[in-house]
PDB file of C-alpha atoms in Angstrom:
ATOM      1  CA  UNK C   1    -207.518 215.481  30.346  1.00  0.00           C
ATOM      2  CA  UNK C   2    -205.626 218.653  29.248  1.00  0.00           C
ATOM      3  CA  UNK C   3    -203.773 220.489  31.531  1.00  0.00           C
ATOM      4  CA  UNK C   4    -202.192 223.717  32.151  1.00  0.00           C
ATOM      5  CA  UNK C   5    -198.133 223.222  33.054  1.00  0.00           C
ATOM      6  CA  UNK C   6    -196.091 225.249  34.998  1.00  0.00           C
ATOM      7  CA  UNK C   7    -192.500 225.555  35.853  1.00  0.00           C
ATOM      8  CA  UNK C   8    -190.448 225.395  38.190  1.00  0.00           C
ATOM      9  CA  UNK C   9    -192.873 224.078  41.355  1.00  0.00           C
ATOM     10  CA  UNK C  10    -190.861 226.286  43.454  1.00  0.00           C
ATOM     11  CA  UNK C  11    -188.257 228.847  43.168  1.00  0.00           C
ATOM     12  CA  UNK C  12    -185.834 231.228  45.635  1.00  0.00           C
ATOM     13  CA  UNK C  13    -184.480 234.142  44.336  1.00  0.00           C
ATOM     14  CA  UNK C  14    -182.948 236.998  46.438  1.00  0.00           C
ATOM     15  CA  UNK C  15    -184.727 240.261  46.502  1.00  0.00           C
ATOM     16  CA  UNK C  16    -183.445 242.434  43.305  1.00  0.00           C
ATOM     17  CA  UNK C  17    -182.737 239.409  41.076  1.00  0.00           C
ATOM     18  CA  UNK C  18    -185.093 238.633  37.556  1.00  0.00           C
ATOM     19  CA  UNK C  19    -187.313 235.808  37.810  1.00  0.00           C
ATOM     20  CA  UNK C  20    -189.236 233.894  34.690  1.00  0.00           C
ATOM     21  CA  UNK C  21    -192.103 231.623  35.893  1.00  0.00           C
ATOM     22  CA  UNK C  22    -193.335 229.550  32.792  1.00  0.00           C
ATOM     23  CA  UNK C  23    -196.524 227.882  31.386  1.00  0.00           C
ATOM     24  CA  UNK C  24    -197.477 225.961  28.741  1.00  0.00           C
ATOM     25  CA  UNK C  25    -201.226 226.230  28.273  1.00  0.00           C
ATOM     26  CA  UNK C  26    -203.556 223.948  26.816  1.00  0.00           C
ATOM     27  CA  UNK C  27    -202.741 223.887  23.339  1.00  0.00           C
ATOM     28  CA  UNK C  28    -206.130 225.018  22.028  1.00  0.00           C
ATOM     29  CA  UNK C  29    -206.943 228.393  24.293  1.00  0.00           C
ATOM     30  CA  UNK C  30    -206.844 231.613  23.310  1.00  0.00           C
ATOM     31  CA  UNK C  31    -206.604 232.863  26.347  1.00  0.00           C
ATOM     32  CA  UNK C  32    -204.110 232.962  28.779  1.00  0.00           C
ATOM     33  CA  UNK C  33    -204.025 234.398  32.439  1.00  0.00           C
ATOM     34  CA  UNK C  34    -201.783 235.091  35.193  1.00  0.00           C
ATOM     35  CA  UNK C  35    -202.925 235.562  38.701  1.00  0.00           C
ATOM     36  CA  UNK C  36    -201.304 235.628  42.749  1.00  0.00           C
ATOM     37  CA  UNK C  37    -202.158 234.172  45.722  1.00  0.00           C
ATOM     38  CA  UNK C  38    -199.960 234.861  49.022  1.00  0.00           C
ATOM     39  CA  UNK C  39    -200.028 233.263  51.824  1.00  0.00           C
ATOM     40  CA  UNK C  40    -202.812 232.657  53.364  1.00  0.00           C
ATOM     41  CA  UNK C  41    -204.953 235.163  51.212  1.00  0.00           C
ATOM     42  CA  UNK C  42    -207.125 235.314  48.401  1.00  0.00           C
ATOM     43  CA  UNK C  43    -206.317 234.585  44.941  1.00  0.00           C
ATOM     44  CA  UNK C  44    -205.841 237.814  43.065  1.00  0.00           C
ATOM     45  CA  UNK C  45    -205.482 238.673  39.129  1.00  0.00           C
ATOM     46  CA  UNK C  46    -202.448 240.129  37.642  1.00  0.00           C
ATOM     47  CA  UNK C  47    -203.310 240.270  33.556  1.00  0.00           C
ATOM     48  CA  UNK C  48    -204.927 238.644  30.618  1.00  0.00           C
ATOM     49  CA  UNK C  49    -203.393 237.710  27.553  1.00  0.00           C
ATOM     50  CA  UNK C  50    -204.989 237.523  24.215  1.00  0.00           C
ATOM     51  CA  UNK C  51    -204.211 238.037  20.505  1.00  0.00           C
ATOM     52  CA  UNK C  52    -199.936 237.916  21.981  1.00  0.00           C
ATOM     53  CA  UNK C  53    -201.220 241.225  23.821  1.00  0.00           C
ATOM     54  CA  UNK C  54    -202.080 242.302  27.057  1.00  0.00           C
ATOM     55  CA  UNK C  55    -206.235 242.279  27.529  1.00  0.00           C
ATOM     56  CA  UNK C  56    -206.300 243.678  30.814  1.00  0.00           C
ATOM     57  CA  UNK C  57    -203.975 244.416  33.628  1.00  0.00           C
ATOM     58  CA  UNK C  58    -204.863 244.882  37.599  1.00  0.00           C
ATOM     59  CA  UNK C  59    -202.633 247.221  39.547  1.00  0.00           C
ATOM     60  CA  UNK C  60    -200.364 245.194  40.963  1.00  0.00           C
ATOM     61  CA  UNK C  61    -199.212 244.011  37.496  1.00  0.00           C
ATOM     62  CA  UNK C  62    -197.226 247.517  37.816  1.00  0.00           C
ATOM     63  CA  UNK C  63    -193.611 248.157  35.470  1.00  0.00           C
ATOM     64  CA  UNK C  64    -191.770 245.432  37.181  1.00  0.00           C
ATOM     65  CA  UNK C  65    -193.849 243.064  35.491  1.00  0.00           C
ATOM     66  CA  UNK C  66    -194.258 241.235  32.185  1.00  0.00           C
ATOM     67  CA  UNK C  67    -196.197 238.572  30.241  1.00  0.00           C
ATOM     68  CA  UNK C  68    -195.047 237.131  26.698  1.00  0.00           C
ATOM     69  CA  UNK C  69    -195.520 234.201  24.741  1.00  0.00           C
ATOM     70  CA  UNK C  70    -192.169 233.800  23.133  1.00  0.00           C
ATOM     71  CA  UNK C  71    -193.515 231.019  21.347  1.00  0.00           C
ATOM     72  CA  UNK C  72    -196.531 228.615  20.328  1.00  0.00           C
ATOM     73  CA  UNK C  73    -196.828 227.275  23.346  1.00  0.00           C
ATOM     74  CA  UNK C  74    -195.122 228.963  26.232  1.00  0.00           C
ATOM     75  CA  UNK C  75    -196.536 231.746  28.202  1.00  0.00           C
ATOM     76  CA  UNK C  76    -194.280 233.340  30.569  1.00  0.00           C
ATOM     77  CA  UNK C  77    -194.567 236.178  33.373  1.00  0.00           C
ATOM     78  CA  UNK C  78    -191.102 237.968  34.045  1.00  0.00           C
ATOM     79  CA  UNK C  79    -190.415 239.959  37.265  1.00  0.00           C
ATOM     80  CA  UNK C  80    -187.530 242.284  36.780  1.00  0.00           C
ATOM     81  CA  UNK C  81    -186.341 243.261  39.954  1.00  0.00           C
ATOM     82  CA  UNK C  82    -188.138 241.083  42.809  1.00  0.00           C
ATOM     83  CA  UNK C  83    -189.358 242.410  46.284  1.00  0.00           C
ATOM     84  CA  UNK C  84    -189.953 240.479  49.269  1.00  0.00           C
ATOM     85  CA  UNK C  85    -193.159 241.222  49.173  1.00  0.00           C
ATOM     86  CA  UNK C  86    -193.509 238.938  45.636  1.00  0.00           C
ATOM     87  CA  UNK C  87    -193.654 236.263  47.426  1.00  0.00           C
ATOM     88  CA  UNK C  88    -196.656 234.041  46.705  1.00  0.00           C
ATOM     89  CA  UNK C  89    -197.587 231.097  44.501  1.00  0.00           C
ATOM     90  CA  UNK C  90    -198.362 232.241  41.375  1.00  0.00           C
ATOM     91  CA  UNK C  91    -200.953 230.314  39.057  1.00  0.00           C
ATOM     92  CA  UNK C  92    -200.989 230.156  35.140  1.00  0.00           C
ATOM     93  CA  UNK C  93    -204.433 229.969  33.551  1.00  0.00           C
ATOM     94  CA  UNK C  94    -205.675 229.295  30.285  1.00  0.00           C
ATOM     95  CA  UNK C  95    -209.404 229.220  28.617  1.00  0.00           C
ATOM     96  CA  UNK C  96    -211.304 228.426  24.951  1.00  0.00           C
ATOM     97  CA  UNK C  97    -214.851 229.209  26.711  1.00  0.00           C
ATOM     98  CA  UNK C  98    -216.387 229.540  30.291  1.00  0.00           C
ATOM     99  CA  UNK C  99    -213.763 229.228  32.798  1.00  0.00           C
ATOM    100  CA  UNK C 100    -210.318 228.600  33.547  1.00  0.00           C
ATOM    101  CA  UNK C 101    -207.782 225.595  33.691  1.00  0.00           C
ATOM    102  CA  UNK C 102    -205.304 226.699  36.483  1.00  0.00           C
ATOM    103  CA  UNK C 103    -201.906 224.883  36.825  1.00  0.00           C
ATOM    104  CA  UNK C 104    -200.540 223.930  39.838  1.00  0.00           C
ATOM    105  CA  UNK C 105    -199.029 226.826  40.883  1.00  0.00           C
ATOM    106  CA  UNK C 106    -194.994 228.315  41.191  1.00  0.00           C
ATOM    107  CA  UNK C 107    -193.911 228.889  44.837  1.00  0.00           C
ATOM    108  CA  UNK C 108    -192.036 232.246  44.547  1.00  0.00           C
ATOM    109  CA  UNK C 109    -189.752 232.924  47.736  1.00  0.00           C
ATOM    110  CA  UNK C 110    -188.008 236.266  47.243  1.00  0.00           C
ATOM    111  CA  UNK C 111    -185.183 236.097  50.208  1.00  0.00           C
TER     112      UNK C 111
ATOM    113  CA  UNK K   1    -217.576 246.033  39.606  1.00  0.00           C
ATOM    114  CA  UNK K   2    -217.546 242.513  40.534  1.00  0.00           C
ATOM    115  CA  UNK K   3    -217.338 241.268  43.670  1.00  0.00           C
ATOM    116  CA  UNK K   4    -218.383 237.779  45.710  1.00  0.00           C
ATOM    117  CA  UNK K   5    -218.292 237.478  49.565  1.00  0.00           C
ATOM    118  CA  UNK K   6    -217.524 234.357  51.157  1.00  0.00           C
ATOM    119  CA  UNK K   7    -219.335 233.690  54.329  1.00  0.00           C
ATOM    120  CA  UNK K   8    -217.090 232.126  56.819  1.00  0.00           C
ATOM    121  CA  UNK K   9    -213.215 231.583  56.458  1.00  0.00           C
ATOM    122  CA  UNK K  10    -213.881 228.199  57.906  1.00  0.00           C
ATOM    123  CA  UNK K  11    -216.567 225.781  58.087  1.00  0.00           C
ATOM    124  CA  UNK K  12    -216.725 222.754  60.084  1.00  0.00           C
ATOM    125  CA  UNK K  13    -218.633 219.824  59.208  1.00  0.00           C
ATOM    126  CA  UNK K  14    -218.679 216.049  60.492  1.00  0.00           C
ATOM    127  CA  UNK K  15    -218.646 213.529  58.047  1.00  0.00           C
ATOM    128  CA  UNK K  16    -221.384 211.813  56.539  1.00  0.00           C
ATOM    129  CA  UNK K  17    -223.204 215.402  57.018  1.00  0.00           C
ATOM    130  CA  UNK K  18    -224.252 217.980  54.650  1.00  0.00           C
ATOM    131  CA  UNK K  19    -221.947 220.750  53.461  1.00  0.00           C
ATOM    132  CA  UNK K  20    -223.136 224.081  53.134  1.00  0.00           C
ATOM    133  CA  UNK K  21    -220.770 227.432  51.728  1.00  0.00           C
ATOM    134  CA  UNK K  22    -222.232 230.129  51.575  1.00  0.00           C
ATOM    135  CA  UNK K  23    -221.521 232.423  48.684  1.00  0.00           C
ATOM    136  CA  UNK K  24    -223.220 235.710  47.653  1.00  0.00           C
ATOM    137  CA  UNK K  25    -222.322 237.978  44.704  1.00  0.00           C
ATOM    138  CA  UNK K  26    -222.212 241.884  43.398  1.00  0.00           C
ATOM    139  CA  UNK K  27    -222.440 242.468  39.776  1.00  0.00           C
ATOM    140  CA  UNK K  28    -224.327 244.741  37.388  1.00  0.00           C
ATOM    141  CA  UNK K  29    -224.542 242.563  34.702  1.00  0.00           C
ATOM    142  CA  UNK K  30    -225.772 238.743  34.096  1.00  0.00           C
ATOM    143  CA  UNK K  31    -222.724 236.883  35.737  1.00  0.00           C
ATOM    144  CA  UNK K  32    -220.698 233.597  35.418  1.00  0.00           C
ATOM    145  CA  UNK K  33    -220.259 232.401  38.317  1.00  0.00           C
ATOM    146  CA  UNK K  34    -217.904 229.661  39.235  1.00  0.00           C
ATOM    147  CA  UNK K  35    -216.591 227.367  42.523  1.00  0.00           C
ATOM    148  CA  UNK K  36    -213.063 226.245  42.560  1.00  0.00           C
ATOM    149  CA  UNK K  37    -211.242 223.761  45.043  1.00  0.00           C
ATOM    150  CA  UNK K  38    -208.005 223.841  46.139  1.00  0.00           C
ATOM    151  CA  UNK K  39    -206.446 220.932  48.053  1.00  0.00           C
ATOM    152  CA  UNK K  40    -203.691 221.628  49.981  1.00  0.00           C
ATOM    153  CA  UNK K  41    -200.256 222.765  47.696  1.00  0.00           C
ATOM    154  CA  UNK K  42    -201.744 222.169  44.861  1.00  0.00           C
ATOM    155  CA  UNK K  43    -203.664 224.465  42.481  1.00  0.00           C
ATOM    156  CA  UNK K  44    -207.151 225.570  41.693  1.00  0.00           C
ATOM    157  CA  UNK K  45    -209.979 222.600  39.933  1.00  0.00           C
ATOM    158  CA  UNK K  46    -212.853 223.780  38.541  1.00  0.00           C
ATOM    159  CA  UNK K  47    -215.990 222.085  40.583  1.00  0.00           C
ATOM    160  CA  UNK K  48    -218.571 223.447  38.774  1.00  0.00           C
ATOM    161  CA  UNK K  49    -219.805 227.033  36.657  1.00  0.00           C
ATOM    162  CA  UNK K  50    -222.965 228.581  36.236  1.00  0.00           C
ATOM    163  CA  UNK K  51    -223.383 230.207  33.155  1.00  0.00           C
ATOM    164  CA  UNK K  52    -226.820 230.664  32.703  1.00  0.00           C
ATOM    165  CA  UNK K  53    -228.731 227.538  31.615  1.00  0.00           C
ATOM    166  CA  UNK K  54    -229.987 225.605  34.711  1.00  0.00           C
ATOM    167  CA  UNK K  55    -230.092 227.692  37.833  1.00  0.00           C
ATOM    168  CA  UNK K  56    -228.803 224.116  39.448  1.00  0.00           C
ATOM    169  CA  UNK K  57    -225.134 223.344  38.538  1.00  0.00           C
ATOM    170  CA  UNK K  58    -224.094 219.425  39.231  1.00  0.00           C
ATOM    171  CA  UNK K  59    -220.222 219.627  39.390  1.00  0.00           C
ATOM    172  CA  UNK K  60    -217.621 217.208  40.349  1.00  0.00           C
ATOM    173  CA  UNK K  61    -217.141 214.983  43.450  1.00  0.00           C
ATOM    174  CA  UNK K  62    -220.635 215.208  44.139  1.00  0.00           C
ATOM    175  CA  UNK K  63    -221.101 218.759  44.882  1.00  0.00           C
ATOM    176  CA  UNK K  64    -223.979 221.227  43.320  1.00  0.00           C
ATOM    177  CA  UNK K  65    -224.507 225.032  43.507  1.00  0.00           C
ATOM    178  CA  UNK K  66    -228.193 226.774  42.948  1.00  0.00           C
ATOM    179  CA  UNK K  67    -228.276 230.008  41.566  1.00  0.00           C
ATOM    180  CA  UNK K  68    -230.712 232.466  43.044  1.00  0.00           C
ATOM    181  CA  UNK K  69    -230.825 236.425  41.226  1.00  0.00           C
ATOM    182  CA  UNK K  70    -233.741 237.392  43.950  1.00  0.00           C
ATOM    183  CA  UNK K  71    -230.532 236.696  46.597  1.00  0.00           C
ATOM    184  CA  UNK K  72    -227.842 236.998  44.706  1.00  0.00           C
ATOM    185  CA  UNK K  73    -226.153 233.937  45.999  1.00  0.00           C
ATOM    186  CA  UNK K  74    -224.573 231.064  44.655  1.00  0.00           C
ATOM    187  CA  UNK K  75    -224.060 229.007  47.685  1.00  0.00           C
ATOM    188  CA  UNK K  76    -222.158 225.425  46.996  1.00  0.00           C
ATOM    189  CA  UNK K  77    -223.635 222.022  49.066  1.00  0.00           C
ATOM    190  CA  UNK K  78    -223.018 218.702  49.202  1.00  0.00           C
ATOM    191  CA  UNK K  79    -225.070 216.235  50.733  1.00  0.00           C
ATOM    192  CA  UNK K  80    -222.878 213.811  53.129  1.00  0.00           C
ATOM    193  CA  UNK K  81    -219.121 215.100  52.980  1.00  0.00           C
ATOM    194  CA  UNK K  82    -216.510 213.027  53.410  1.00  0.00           C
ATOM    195  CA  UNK K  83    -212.795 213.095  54.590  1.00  0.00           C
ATOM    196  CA  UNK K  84    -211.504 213.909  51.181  1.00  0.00           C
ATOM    197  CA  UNK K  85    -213.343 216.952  50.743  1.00  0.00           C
ATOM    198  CA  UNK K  86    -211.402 218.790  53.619  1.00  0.00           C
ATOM    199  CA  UNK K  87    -209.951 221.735  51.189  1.00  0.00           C
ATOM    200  CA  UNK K  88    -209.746 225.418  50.746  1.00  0.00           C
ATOM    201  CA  UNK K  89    -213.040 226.437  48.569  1.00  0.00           C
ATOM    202  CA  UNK K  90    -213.328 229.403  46.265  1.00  0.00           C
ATOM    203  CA  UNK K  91    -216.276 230.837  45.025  1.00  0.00           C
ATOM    204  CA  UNK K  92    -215.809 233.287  41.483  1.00  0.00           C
ATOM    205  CA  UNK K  93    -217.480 235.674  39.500  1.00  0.00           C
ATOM    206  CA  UNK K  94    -216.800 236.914  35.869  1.00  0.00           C
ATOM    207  CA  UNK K  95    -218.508 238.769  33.150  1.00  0.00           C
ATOM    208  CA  UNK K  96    -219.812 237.491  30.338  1.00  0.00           C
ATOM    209  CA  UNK K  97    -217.113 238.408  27.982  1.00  0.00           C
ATOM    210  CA  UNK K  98    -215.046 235.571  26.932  1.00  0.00           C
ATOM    211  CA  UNK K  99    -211.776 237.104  27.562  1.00  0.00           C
ATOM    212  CA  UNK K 100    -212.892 238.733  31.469  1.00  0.00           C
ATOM    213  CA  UNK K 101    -210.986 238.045  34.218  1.00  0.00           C
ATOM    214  CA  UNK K 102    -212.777 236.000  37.301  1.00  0.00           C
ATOM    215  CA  UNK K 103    -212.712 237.569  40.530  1.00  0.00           C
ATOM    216  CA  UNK K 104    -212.189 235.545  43.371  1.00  0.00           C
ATOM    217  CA  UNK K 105    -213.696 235.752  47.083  1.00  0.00           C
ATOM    218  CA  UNK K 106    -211.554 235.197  49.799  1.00  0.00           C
ATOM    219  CA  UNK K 107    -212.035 231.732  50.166  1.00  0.00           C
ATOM    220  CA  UNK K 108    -213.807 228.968  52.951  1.00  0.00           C
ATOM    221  CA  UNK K 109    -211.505 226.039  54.322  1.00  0.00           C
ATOM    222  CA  UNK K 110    -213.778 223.414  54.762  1.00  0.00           C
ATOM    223  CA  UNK K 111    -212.919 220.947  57.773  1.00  0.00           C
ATOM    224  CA  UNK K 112    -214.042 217.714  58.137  1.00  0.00           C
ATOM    225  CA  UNK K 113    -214.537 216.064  61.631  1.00  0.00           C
ATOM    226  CA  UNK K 114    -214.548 212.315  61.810  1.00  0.00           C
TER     227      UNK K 114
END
């Protein structure tokens, strides 16, 4: 079965450094998705990607943020300038139709 | 806006008996709704979607969802659980455009008592 790909599982960075979390969706969507989950809380969305532009955005995807697909298959989310409060897993998603494929997730740990 | 509410954080169940999580959601328009699972460290599976044919959604592992407008619930149940089903449960909504975002609840861990 297809899946969505993500790299790395986990990363630490120390607070003020540039991370890249990657993803390589499933080959065939058109639709690509980036969403948070910290700790212990609920999973939240951060934007949607479509048409190699941003759909939609929520409001924590503020100016530190940023989604691109540098290529055919990768889809990457970029935070400049990382805060401890970035901390959380974050989860690449991709779709053709009705719901998501999530991949497994990228443990951030800002330090 | 969207919106689902989770009823309970957690949910206790013994094995071999039924599971029951309760889900109920807010929208103004005809919506998908969705349960994921999440075992723990991993990431989110798809268990089943509603999206407007059957009211009665057979997903995986055994589990099935009813959709009811006059409550506006989508509640998720299984009929004997079993030890592999201890997880972290989501319940989603989303609009019916293709692109729209799903909005999560808050999420039901689901124990399972031997």
């Amino acid at each position: 079965e297809p899946e969505v790909t993500q790299t790395p599982s986990h990363q630490v960075t120390q607070m003020g450094q540039e991370v890249i979390l990657r993803c390589v969706p499933i080959s065939n969507h058109l639709y690509f998705y980036w969403y948070r989950q910290i700790l212990g809380q609920k999973v939240e969305f951060l934007v949607s990607f479509y048409n190699n532009e941003i759909s939609e955005k929520s409001e924590i995807f503020d100016d530190q943020f940023s989604v691109e697909r540098p290529d055919g298959s990768n889809f990457t989310l970029k935070i400049r300038s990382t805060k401890l409060e970035d901390s959380a897993m974050y989860f690449c998603a991709s779709s053709e139709q009705v719901g998501y494929t999530f991949g497994s997730g990228t443990r951030l740990t800002v330090v | 806006a969207q919106s689902v509410t989770q009823l309970g954080s957690h949910v206790s169940v013994s094995e071999g008996a039924l599971v029951l999580l309760r889900c109920n959601y807010s929208s103004s328009v005809p919506p998908y709704l969705f349960w994921y699972v999440q075992y723990p460290n991993q990431g989110l599976q798809l268990l089943l979607k509603y999206t407007s044919a059957a009211t009665l959604v057979k997903g995986i592992n055994g589990f099935e969802a009813e959709f009811k407008k006059s409550e506006t619930s989508f509640h998720l149940t299984k009929p004997s659980a079993h030890m592999s089903d201890a997880a972290e449960y989501f319940c989603a909504v989303s609009d019916r455009r293709r692109d729209d975002k799903i909005i999560f609840g808050k999420g039901t861990r689901l124990h399972i008592l031997p």
